[in-house]
Amino acid sequence: MILLRRLLGDVLRRQRQRQGRTLREVSSSARVSLGYLSEVERGQKEASSELLAAICDALELRMSELLREVSDELALAELAQSAASDAVPSLGVPPGRTLERPMLNPVRVTSVTHRPDERVTIKAPAEAVDVVAA
């Protein structure tokens, strides 16, 4: 399951780190407790729109830019999740019985390349997953 709060936290952390700023600096500027901001960045707390606005202001980041980056990551994560679930082979489970699949480890997708032959390559840090359009 893809959790929006985790993707949002990842993007906020990356933005902060790109600026070379500490949690303490951003939390002070945003007037948010250090612990709460840390929990938001780790995807443990859902941030309200007011809190996101304050964090974005502190990072001098437009909320639309934040949400665009989160949206792009969500699309990639959904594509990777879909590819992973499509890659599970049929095991010949008799009718009326179900097969439980183990939870898949989340993959951070770093880039997607679309080719004219309808093949999409999703590149992860240590591996690549190919998805062939139906």
PDB file of N, CA and C in Angstrom, residues 12 15-16 19 21 26 29-30 52-66:
ATOM      1  N   LEU A  12       9.456  16.440   1.396  1.00  0.00           N
ATOM      2  CA  LEU A  12       9.808  17.542   2.295  1.00  0.00           C
ATOM      3  C   LEU A  12      11.242  17.397   2.810  1.00  0.00           C
ATOM      4  N   GLN A  15      13.712  18.235   0.030  1.00  0.00           N
ATOM      5  CA  GLN A  15      13.767  19.680  -0.213  1.00  0.00           C
ATOM      6  C   GLN A  15      14.602  20.372   0.865  1.00  0.00           C
ATOM      7  N   ARG A  16      14.388  19.988   2.102  1.00  0.00           N
ATOM      8  CA  ARG A  16      15.135  20.583   3.214  1.00  0.00           C
ATOM      9  C   ARG A  16      16.621  20.270   3.088  1.00  0.00           C
ATOM     10  N   GLN A  19      18.571  22.164   0.493  1.00  0.00           N
ATOM     11  CA  GLN A  19      18.896  23.525   0.936  1.00  0.00           C
ATOM     12  C   GLN A  19      19.975  23.524   2.015  1.00  0.00           C
ATOM     13  N   ARG A  21      19.618  22.624   5.094  1.00  0.00           N
ATOM     14  CA  ARG A  21      19.040  23.117   6.341  1.00  0.00           C
ATOM     15  C   ARG A  21      18.743  21.974   7.291  1.00  0.00           C
ATOM     16  N   VAL A  26      14.269  24.634  10.078  1.00  0.00           N
ATOM     17  CA  VAL A  26      12.968  24.664   9.398  1.00  0.00           C
ATOM     18  C   VAL A  26      11.830  24.680  10.403  1.00  0.00           C
ATOM     19  N   SER A  29      11.548  28.189  11.787  1.00  0.00           N
ATOM     20  CA  SER A  29      11.010  29.110  10.785  1.00  0.00           C
ATOM     21  C   SER A  29       9.519  28.864  10.527  1.00  0.00           C
ATOM     22  N   ALA A  30       9.117  27.597  10.547  1.00  0.00           N
ATOM     23  CA  ALA A  30       7.717  27.242  10.285  1.00  0.00           C
ATOM     24  C   ALA A  30       6.854  27.329  11.538  1.00  0.00           C
ATOM     25  N   LEU A  52       1.335  22.220   6.207  1.00  0.00           N
ATOM     26  CA  LEU A  52       2.088  22.137   4.951  1.00  0.00           C
ATOM     27  C   LEU A  52       2.419  23.527   4.420  1.00  0.00           C
ATOM     28  N   ALA A  53       1.466  24.442   4.518  1.00  0.00           N
ATOM     29  CA  ALA A  53       1.707  25.812   4.059  1.00  0.00           C
ATOM     30  C   ALA A  53       2.837  26.450   4.864  1.00  0.00           C
ATOM     31  N   ALA A  54       2.843  26.243   6.168  1.00  0.00           N
ATOM     32  CA  ALA A  54       3.894  26.813   7.018  1.00  0.00           C
ATOM     33  C   ALA A  54       5.258  26.212   6.684  1.00  0.00           C
ATOM     34  N   ILE A  55       5.303  24.913   6.455  1.00  0.00           N
ATOM     35  CA  ILE A  55       6.569  24.252   6.109  1.00  0.00           C
ATOM     36  C   ILE A  55       7.048  24.720   4.744  1.00  0.00           C
ATOM     37  N   CYS A  56       6.127  24.812   3.788  1.00  0.00           N
ATOM     38  CA  CYS A  56       6.493  25.297   2.455  1.00  0.00           C
ATOM     39  C   CYS A  56       7.026  26.724   2.524  1.00  0.00           C
ATOM     40  N   ASP A  57       6.378  27.575   3.310  1.00  0.00           N
ATOM     41  CA  ASP A  57       6.863  28.954   3.477  1.00  0.00           C
ATOM     42  C   ASP A  57       8.273  28.947   4.060  1.00  0.00           C
ATOM     43  N   ALA A  58       8.498  28.108   5.052  1.00  0.00           N
ATOM     44  CA  ALA A  58       9.812  28.032   5.685  1.00  0.00           C
ATOM     45  C   ALA A  58      10.879  27.546   4.704  1.00  0.00           C
ATOM     46  N   LEU A  59      10.481  26.675   3.782  1.00  0.00           N
ATOM     47  CA  LEU A  59      11.413  26.151   2.787  1.00  0.00           C
ATOM     48  C   LEU A  59      11.462  27.018   1.523  1.00  0.00           C
ATOM     49  N   GLU A  60      10.664  28.083   1.511  1.00  0.00           N
ATOM     50  CA  GLU A  60      10.530  28.946   0.324  1.00  0.00           C
ATOM     51  C   GLU A  60      10.210  28.091  -0.905  1.00  0.00           C
ATOM     52  N   LEU A  61       9.188  27.275  -0.733  1.00  0.00           N
ATOM     53  CA  LEU A  61       8.760  26.318  -1.743  1.00  0.00           C
ATOM     54  C   LEU A  61       7.270  26.511  -1.977  1.00  0.00           C
ATOM     55  N   ARG A  62       6.872  26.580  -3.219  1.00  0.00           N
ATOM     56  CA  ARG A  62       5.441  26.677  -3.508  1.00  0.00           C
ATOM     57  C   ARG A  62       4.779  25.341  -3.205  1.00  0.00           C
ATOM     58  N   MET A  63       3.601  25.391  -2.610  1.00  0.00           N
ATOM     59  CA  MET A  63       2.903  24.152  -2.290  1.00  0.00           C
ATOM     60  C   MET A  63       2.597  23.379  -3.570  1.00  0.00           C
ATOM     61  N   SER A  64       2.319  24.083  -4.657  1.00  0.00           N
ATOM     62  CA  SER A  64       2.054  23.397  -5.927  1.00  0.00           C
ATOM     63  C   SER A  64       3.274  22.603  -6.386  1.00  0.00           C
ATOM     64  N   GLU A  65       4.481  23.126  -6.152  1.00  0.00           N
ATOM     65  CA  GLU A  65       5.698  22.396  -6.505  1.00  0.00           C
ATOM     66  C   GLU A  65       5.846  21.149  -5.639  1.00  0.00           C
ATOM     67  N   LEU A  66       5.568  21.296  -4.356  1.00  0.00           N
ATOM     68  CA  LEU A  66       5.615  20.154  -3.439  1.00  0.00           C
ATOM     69  C   LEU A  66       4.637  19.079  -3.895  1.00  0.00           C
TER      70      LEU A  66
END
